PDB file of C-alpha atoms in Angstrom:
ATOM      1  CA  MET A   1      22.216  -5.582  62.751  1.00 44.00           C
ATOM      2  CA  ARG A   2      19.754  -5.020  59.945  1.00 52.00           C
ATOM      3  CA  ASP A   3      21.151  -3.571  56.689  1.00 56.00           C
ATOM      4  CA  ILE A   4      19.357  -0.271  56.028  1.00 57.00           C
ATOM      5  CA  THR A   5      21.252   0.588  52.842  1.00 67.00           C
ATOM      6  CA  THR A   6      18.792   1.814  50.240  1.00 79.00           C
ATOM      7  CA  SER A   7      18.582   0.500  46.693  1.00 83.00           C
ATOM      8  CA  LYS A   8      19.900   3.825  45.414  1.00 83.00           C
ATOM      9  CA  GLU A   9      22.960   3.630  47.644  1.00 84.00           C
ATOM     10  CA  LYS A  10      23.659   0.063  46.507  1.00 84.00           C
ATOM     11  CA  LEU A  11      23.473   1.145  42.892  1.00 86.00           C
ATOM     12  CA  LEU A  12      25.825   4.075  43.444  1.00 86.00           C
ATOM     13  CA  LYS A  13      28.272   1.811  45.240  1.00 85.00           C
ATOM     14  CA  LYS A  14      28.368  -0.518  42.232  1.00 85.00           C
ATOM     15  CA  VAL A  15      28.941   2.441  39.908  1.00 84.00           C
ATOM     16  CA  ARG A  16      31.847   3.722  42.068  1.00 83.00           C
ATOM     17  CA  LYS A  17      33.411   0.276  42.149  1.00 81.00           C
ATOM     18  CA  ALA A  18      33.107  -0.083  38.377  1.00 77.00           C
ATOM     19  CA  LEU A  19      34.730   3.311  37.825  1.00 77.00           C
ATOM     20  CA  LEU A  20      37.689   2.399  40.045  1.00 77.00           C
ATOM     21  CA  GLU A  21      38.347  -0.850  38.184  1.00 75.00           C
ATOM     22  CA  LYS A  22      40.274  -0.069  35.011  1.00 71.00           C
ATOM     23  CA  ARG A  23      39.356  -2.319  32.099  1.00 72.00           C
ATOM     24  CA  ASP A  24      40.312  -2.392  28.462  1.00 75.00           C
ATOM     25  CA  ASN A  25      37.694  -1.027  26.053  1.00 73.00           C
ATOM     26  CA  PRO A  26      36.043  -4.112  24.482  1.00 71.00           C
ATOM     27  CA  TYR A  27      35.183  -2.071  21.358  1.00 71.00           C
ATOM     28  CA  PRO A  28      38.190   0.212  20.747  1.00 72.00           C
ATOM     29  CA  ASN A  29      37.299   1.002  17.119  1.00 74.00           C
ATOM     30  CA  LEU A  30      33.539   1.243  17.507  1.00 67.00           C
ATOM     31  CA  GLU A  31      33.242   4.829  16.234  1.00 68.00           C
ATOM     32  CA  ASP A  32      35.229   3.995  13.107  1.00 69.00           C
ATOM     33  CA  LEU A  33      33.108   1.006  12.156  1.00 69.00           C
ATOM     34  CA  PRO A  34      30.399   1.509   9.473  1.00 70.00           C
ATOM     35  CA  MET A  35      26.823   1.506  10.719  1.00 71.00           C
ATOM     36  CA  TYR A  36      25.654  -0.694   7.834  1.00 73.00           C
ATOM     37  CA  PRO A  37      27.350  -3.460   5.857  1.00 75.00           C
ATOM     38  CA  PRO A  38      28.445  -2.503   2.325  1.00 77.00           C
ATOM     39  CA  ASN A  39      25.587  -2.424  -0.160  1.00 78.00           C
ATOM     40  CA  GLU A  40      26.108  -4.464  -3.318  1.00 77.00           C
ATOM     41  CA  GLU A  41      22.563  -4.311  -4.728  1.00 84.00           C
ATOM     42  CA  MET A  42      21.185  -1.849  -7.243  1.00 92.00           C
ATOM     43  CA  LEU A  43      19.382   0.982  -5.469  1.00 94.00           C
ATOM     44  CA  GLU A  44      16.133   0.150  -7.318  1.00 95.00           C
ATOM     45  CA  VAL A  45      16.218  -3.420  -6.008  1.00 95.00           C
ATOM     46  CA  LEU A  46      17.201  -2.423  -2.470  1.00 95.00           C
ATOM     47  CA  PHE A  47      14.451   0.194  -2.251  1.00 96.00           C
ATOM     48  CA  ALA A  48      11.807  -2.206  -3.600  1.00 96.00           C
ATOM     49  CA  GLU A  49      12.793  -4.891  -1.078  1.00 95.00           C
ATOM     50  CA  GLU A  50      12.827  -2.555   1.913  1.00 94.00           C
ATOM     51  CA  PHE A  51       9.691  -0.668   0.844  1.00 95.00           C
ATOM     52  CA  THR A  52       7.585  -3.797   0.377  1.00 95.00           C
ATOM     53  CA  ALA A  53       8.906  -5.150   3.693  1.00 93.00           C
ATOM     54  CA  VAL A  54       7.103  -2.276   5.478  1.00 91.00           C
ATOM     55  CA  SER A  55       3.823  -2.887   3.575  1.00 91.00           C
ATOM     56  CA  GLY A  56       4.482  -0.399   0.777  1.00 94.00           C
ATOM     57  CA  GLN A  57       3.361  -1.281  -2.756  1.00 95.00           C
ATOM     58  CA  PHE A  58       5.972  -0.814  -5.456  1.00 97.00           C
ATOM     59  CA  VAL A  59       5.523  -0.561  -9.246  1.00 96.00           C
ATOM     60  CA  PHE A  60       8.416  -0.076 -11.680  1.00 96.00           C
ATOM     61  CA  CYS A  61       7.617   1.659 -14.990  1.00 95.00           C
ATOM     62  CA  GLU A  62       9.917   1.971 -17.986  1.00 93.00           C
ATOM     63  CA  ASP A  63       8.165   5.055 -19.391  1.00 92.00           C
ATOM     64  CA  ASP A  64       5.115   7.339 -19.114  1.00 92.00           C
ATOM     65  CA  VAL A  65       2.916   4.990 -21.133  1.00 93.00           C
ATOM     66  CA  GLN A  66       3.578   2.040 -18.831  1.00 94.00           C
ATOM     67  CA  PHE A  67       3.000   4.283 -15.828  1.00 94.00           C
ATOM     68  CA  ILE A  68      -0.428   5.392 -17.094  1.00 94.00           C
ATOM     69  CA  GLU A  69      -1.363   1.817 -18.031  1.00 95.00           C
ATOM     70  CA  ASN A  70      -0.503   0.589 -14.520  1.00 95.00           C
ATOM     71  CA  LEU A  71      -2.344   3.490 -12.941  1.00 94.00           C
ATOM     72  CA  LEU A  72      -5.468   2.874 -15.048  1.00 94.00           C
ATOM     73  CA  GLU A  73      -5.450  -0.808 -14.189  1.00 95.00           C
ATOM     74  CA  LEU A  74      -5.054  -0.103 -10.480  1.00 94.00           C
ATOM     75  CA  ALA A  75      -7.759   2.596 -10.428  1.00 94.00           C
ATOM     76  CA  GLU A  76     -10.197   0.309 -12.246  1.00 94.00           C
ATOM     77  CA  GLU A  77      -9.460  -2.559  -9.898  1.00 95.00           C
ATOM     78  CA  ARG A  78      -9.934  -0.384  -6.793  1.00 94.00           C
ATOM     79  CA  LYS A  79     -12.812   1.630  -8.288  1.00 94.00           C
ATOM     80  CA  TRP A  80     -11.162   4.976  -7.529  1.00 94.00           C
ATOM     81  CA  HIS A  81     -13.052   8.027  -8.761  1.00 92.00           C
ATOM     82  CA  LYS A  82     -11.742  10.886  -6.638  1.00 94.00           C
ATOM     83  CA  ILE A  83      -8.017  11.186  -7.318  1.00 95.00           C
ATOM     84  CA  TYR A  84      -6.503  14.522  -6.291  1.00 97.00           C
ATOM     85  CA  CYS A  85      -3.361  15.946  -7.893  1.00 96.00           C
ATOM     86  CA  TRP A  86      -2.155  19.521  -7.278  1.00 96.00           C
ATOM     87  CA  GLU A  87       1.381  19.552  -8.666  1.00 94.00           C
ATOM     88  CA  PRO A  88       1.621  21.100 -12.174  1.00 94.00           C
ATOM     89  CA  LYS A  89       4.455  18.797 -13.270  1.00 92.00           C
ATOM     90  CA  LEU A  90       2.418  15.735 -12.402  1.00 93.00           C
ATOM     91  CA  GLN A  91      -0.782  17.222 -13.812  1.00 95.00           C
ATOM     92  CA  GLU A  92       0.993  17.705 -17.134  1.00 94.00           C
ATOM     93  CA  ILE A  93       1.639  13.957 -17.427  1.00 93.00           C
ATOM     94  CA  LEU A  94      -1.934  13.061 -16.498  1.00 94.00           C
ATOM     95  CA  ASN A  95      -3.360  15.640 -18.903  1.00 94.00           C
ATOM     96  CA  THR A  96      -1.189  14.303 -21.750  1.00 94.00           C
ATOM     97  CA  TYR A  97      -2.964  10.960 -21.476  1.00 93.00           C
ATOM     98  CA  GLU A  98      -6.327  12.512 -20.527  1.00 93.00           C
ATOM     99  CA  TYR A  99      -6.330  10.866 -17.135  1.00 93.00           C
ATOM    100  CA  PRO A 100      -9.076  12.417 -14.926  1.00 93.00           C
ATOM    101  CA  PHE A 101      -8.186  14.010 -11.599  1.00 95.00           C
ATOM    102  CA  PHE A 102      -9.222  16.811  -9.232  1.00 95.00           C
ATOM    103  CA  GLU A 103      -6.907  19.836  -9.431  1.00 94.00           C
ATOM    104  CA  THR A 104      -8.561  21.803  -6.609  1.00 93.00           C
ATOM    105  CA  ASP A 105      -9.637  20.845  -3.101  1.00 92.00           C
ATOM    106  CA  LYS A 106     -13.350  20.738  -3.997  1.00 92.00           C
ATOM    107  CA  ASP A 107     -15.055  17.910  -2.017  1.00 93.00           C
ATOM    108  CA  PHE A 108     -11.669  17.086  -0.541  1.00 94.00           C
ATOM    109  CA  ASP A 109     -13.338  15.401   2.415  1.00 93.00           C
ATOM    110  CA  LYS A 110     -14.360  12.645  -0.035  1.00 94.00           C
ATOM    111  CA  ALA A 111     -10.880  12.187  -1.526  1.00 95.00           C
ATOM    112  CA  GLU A 112      -9.904   8.592  -2.187  1.00 96.00           C
ATOM    113  CA  VAL A 113      -6.350   9.099  -3.468  1.00 96.00           C
ATOM    114  CA  GLY A 114      -3.696  11.758  -2.994  1.00 96.00           C
ATOM    115  CA  PHE A 115      -1.213  11.792  -5.888  1.00 95.00           C
ATOM    116  CA  THR A 116       2.158  13.527  -5.381  1.00 96.00           C
ATOM    117  CA  LEU A 117       5.771  13.674  -6.406  1.00 95.00           C
ATOM    118  CA  CYS A 118       8.565  13.354  -3.819  1.00 95.00           C
ATOM    119  CA  GLU A 119      11.991  14.766  -3.020  1.00 96.00           C
ATOM    120  CA  ALA A 120      13.902  11.468  -2.891  1.00 96.00           C
ATOM    121  CA  LEU A 121      13.683   7.741  -2.257  1.00 97.00           C
ATOM    122  CA  ILE A 122      15.940   6.380   0.487  1.00 97.00           C
ATOM    123  CA  ALA A 123      16.900   2.864  -0.584  1.00 96.00           C
ATOM    124  CA  ARG A 124      18.497   1.746   2.684  1.00 94.00           C
ATOM    125  CA  ASN A 125      15.190   1.616   4.573  1.00 92.00           C
ATOM    126  CA  GLY A 126      12.514   1.969   1.895  1.00 95.00           C
ATOM    127  CA  THR A 127      11.668   5.546   2.820  1.00 96.00           C
ATOM    128  CA  VAL A 128       9.983   8.295   0.770  1.00 97.00           C
ATOM    129  CA  LEU A 129      11.336  11.782   1.472  1.00 96.00           C
ATOM    130  CA  LEU A 130       8.599  14.430   1.157  1.00 95.00           C
ATOM    131  CA  SER A 131       8.326  18.174   1.675  1.00 94.00           C
ATOM    132  CA  ASN A 132       5.763  20.936   1.270  1.00 92.00           C
ATOM    133  CA  GLY A 133       7.974  22.663  -1.290  1.00 90.00           C
ATOM    134  CA  ASP A 134       5.603  21.758  -4.124  1.00 86.00           C
ATOM    135  CA  ALA A 135       1.927  22.512  -4.713  1.00 88.00           C
ATOM    136  CA  ALA A 136       0.838  19.293  -2.969  1.00 88.00           C
ATOM    137  CA  GLY A 137       1.587  21.028   0.328  1.00 88.00           C
ATOM    138  CA  ARG A 138       0.979  19.190   3.581  1.00 88.00           C
ATOM    139  CA  ARG A 139      -2.508  17.767   3.115  1.00 92.00           C
ATOM    140  CA  LEU A 140      -2.351  15.655  -0.005  1.00 93.00           C
ATOM    141  CA  SER A 141       0.037  13.055   1.375  1.00 92.00           C
ATOM    142  CA  ILE A 142      -1.774  12.761   4.707  1.00 90.00           C
ATOM    143  CA  TYR A 143      -5.551  13.099   4.415  1.00 91.00           C
ATOM    144  CA  PRO A 144      -6.711  10.665   1.644  1.00 94.00           C
ATOM    145  CA  PRO A 145      -6.714   6.960   2.618  1.00 93.00           C
ATOM    146  CA  VAL A 146      -4.405   6.141  -0.310  1.00 95.00           C
ATOM    147  CA  HIS A 147      -1.205   7.995  -1.186  1.00 96.00           C
ATOM    148  CA  ILE A 148       0.434   7.439  -4.586  1.00 96.00           C
ATOM    149  CA  VAL A 149       3.937   8.777  -5.232  1.00 96.00           C
ATOM    150  CA  LEU A 150       5.530   9.153  -8.647  1.00 96.00           C
ATOM    151  CA  ALA A 151       9.325   9.068  -8.397  1.00 96.00           C
ATOM    152  CA  TYR A 152      12.245   8.785 -10.799  1.00 96.00           C
ATOM    153  CA  THR A 153      15.337   6.596 -10.669  1.00 95.00           C
ATOM    154  CA  SER A 154      17.452   9.765 -10.527  1.00 94.00           C
ATOM    155  CA  GLN A 155      15.917  10.435  -7.087  1.00 96.00           C
ATOM    156  CA  LEU A 156      17.162   7.152  -5.602  1.00 97.00           C
ATOM    157  CA  VAL A 157      19.850   7.560  -2.947  1.00 96.00           C
ATOM    158  CA  LEU A 158      21.319   5.116  -0.469  1.00 94.00           C
ATOM    159  CA  ASP A 159      20.955   6.898   2.878  1.00 93.00           C
ATOM    160  CA  LEU A 160      18.955   9.695   4.458  1.00 93.00           C
ATOM    161  CA  LYS A 161      21.983  12.017   4.465  1.00 92.00           C
ATOM    162  CA  ASP A 162      22.125  11.660   0.682  1.00 94.00           C
ATOM    163  CA  GLY A 163      18.460  12.655   0.489  1.00 95.00           C
ATOM    164  CA  PHE A 164      19.130  15.802   2.504  1.00 94.00           C
ATOM    165  CA  LYS A 165      21.980  16.587   0.130  1.00 94.00           C
ATOM    166  CA  LEU A 166      19.499  16.529  -2.777  1.00 94.00           C
ATOM    167  CA  LEU A 167      17.243  18.895  -0.840  1.00 94.00           C
ATOM    168  CA  LYS A 168      20.141  21.263  -0.236  1.00 94.00           C
ATOM    169  CA  GLU A 169      21.068  21.227  -3.928  1.00 94.00           C
ATOM    170  CA  LYS A 170      17.456  21.917  -4.928  1.00 93.00           C
ATOM    171  CA  TYR A 171      16.479  24.598  -2.411  1.00 94.00           C
ATOM    172  CA  GLY A 172      19.769  26.033  -1.177  1.00 93.00           C
ATOM    173  CA  ASN A 173      19.142  28.105   1.957  1.00 91.00           C
ATOM    174  CA  ARG A 174      15.394  28.279   1.322  1.00 93.00           C
ATOM    175  CA  LEU A 175      14.483  24.826   2.629  1.00 93.00           C
ATOM    176  CA  PRO A 176      10.753  23.962   2.893  1.00 93.00           C
ATOM    177  CA  SER A 177       9.126  24.442   6.293  1.00 92.00           C
ATOM    178  CA  MET A 178       8.068  20.775   6.340  1.00 92.00           C
ATOM    179  CA  ILE A 179      10.405  17.909   5.479  1.00 93.00           C
ATOM    180  CA  THR A 180       9.312  14.419   6.416  1.00 92.00           C
ATOM    181  CA  HIS A 181      10.241  10.848   5.636  1.00 90.00           C
ATOM    182  CA  VAL A 182       7.549   8.208   5.225  1.00 92.00           C
ATOM    183  CA  THR A 183       8.381   4.535   5.665  1.00 90.00           C
ATOM    184  CA  GLY A 184       5.326   2.554   4.610  1.00 86.00           C
ATOM    185  CA  PRO A 185       1.667   3.270   5.418  1.00 82.00           C
ATOM    186  CA  SER A 186       0.727   5.079   8.616  1.00 71.00           C
ATOM    187  CA  ARG A 187       0.704   2.671  11.546  1.00 67.00           C
ATOM    188  CA  THR A 188       0.446   2.364  15.322  1.00 64.00           C
ATOM    189  CA  ALA A 189       0.496  -0.390  17.923  1.00 60.00           C
ATOM    190  CA  ASP A 190      -0.417   1.794  20.901  1.00 61.00           C
ATOM    191  CA  ILE A 191      -3.712  -0.003  21.544  1.00 60.00           C
ATOM    192  CA  GLU A 192      -3.137  -3.430  23.109  1.00 62.00           C
ATOM    193  CA  LYS A 193       0.069  -3.815  21.034  1.00 63.00           C
ATOM    194  CA  THR A 194      -2.023  -4.587  17.952  1.00 63.00           C
ATOM    195  CA  LEU A 195      -0.647  -3.167  14.701  1.00 59.00           C
ATOM    196  CA  VAL A 196      -3.156  -0.918  12.943  1.00 62.00           C
ATOM    197  CA  LEU A 197      -2.494   0.614   9.520  1.00 62.00           C
ATOM    198  CA  GLY A 198      -3.865   4.030   8.633  1.00 55.00           C
ATOM    199  CA  ALA A 199      -4.112   5.316  12.191  1.00 66.00           C
ATOM    200  CA  HIS A 200      -2.595   8.732  11.514  1.00 71.00           C
ATOM    201  CA  GLY A 201      -2.593   8.919   7.721  1.00 76.00           C
ATOM    202  CA  PRO A 202      -3.019   6.818   4.562  1.00 89.00           C
ATOM    203  CA  LYS A 203      -3.720   3.099   4.915  1.00 90.00           C
ATOM    204  CA  GLU A 204      -1.917   2.386   1.658  1.00 93.00           C
ATOM    205  CA  LEU A 205       1.215   3.831   0.102  1.00 95.00           C
ATOM    206  CA  PHE A 206       2.161   3.206  -3.536  1.00 96.00           C
ATOM    207  CA  VAL A 207       5.392   4.201  -5.246  1.00 97.00           C
ATOM    208  CA  PHE A 208       5.492   4.226  -9.039  1.00 97.00           C
ATOM    209  CA  LEU A 209       9.170   4.372  -9.974  1.00 97.00           C
ATOM    210  CA  LEU A 210       9.754   5.735 -13.478  1.00 95.00           C
ATOM    211  CA  ASP A 211      13.045   5.128 -15.228  1.00 91.00           C
ATOM    212  CA  GLY A 212      14.691   8.464 -15.969  1.00 84.00           C
ATOM    213  CA  GLN A 213      15.384  11.944 -14.648  1.00 81.00           C
ATOM    214  CA  VAL A 214      13.157  13.878 -12.271  1.00 74.00           C
ATOM    215  CA  LEU A 215      10.741  16.371 -13.847  1.00 65.00           C
ATOM    216  CA  LEU A 216      12.157  19.873 -14.178  1.00 61.00           C
TER     217      LEU A 216
END
């Protein structure tokens, strides 16, 4: 007689059989085990390694002068002329050294670089934590083909939960309406499994890490 048992019935039969057979849990302490191995590296080093591994470009600066020197050298090399910066704290640094930038959204469709601060740097996976809590809003980190972030060593944390803790300390119960984490340049492999950078945002992401405390 021909077996007319469906595939679904066969699957359910296997599930019932497995449930009836009592076996010891092969991983009895799984929930108590740490998700990651202990970190023994400095957060600056760990972030730089993970960030560059996802095609980010990392520059460490000891002070404002070195930061401006690196920025000038990079802008000259890339021939950037339309750099947009809307955050007063960041504008103050650029104005101190007479570095030219656009402080409004005039001709924003021709923007070459969006220059912002950030909320935190997540060292574990090389991630930049951003929000729209500052004047940069939502557009400046997304629309221009190049995004440059100025961050401080005081903003380095190990894990994402530590980054959210910084946000809570800064904003309390008035959290920004947009909080996002960016891990390297925008990318997609939806088309024929070919990796394309800049599909949904900037093609390049730079982080200038300045030694010291975040701007107040």
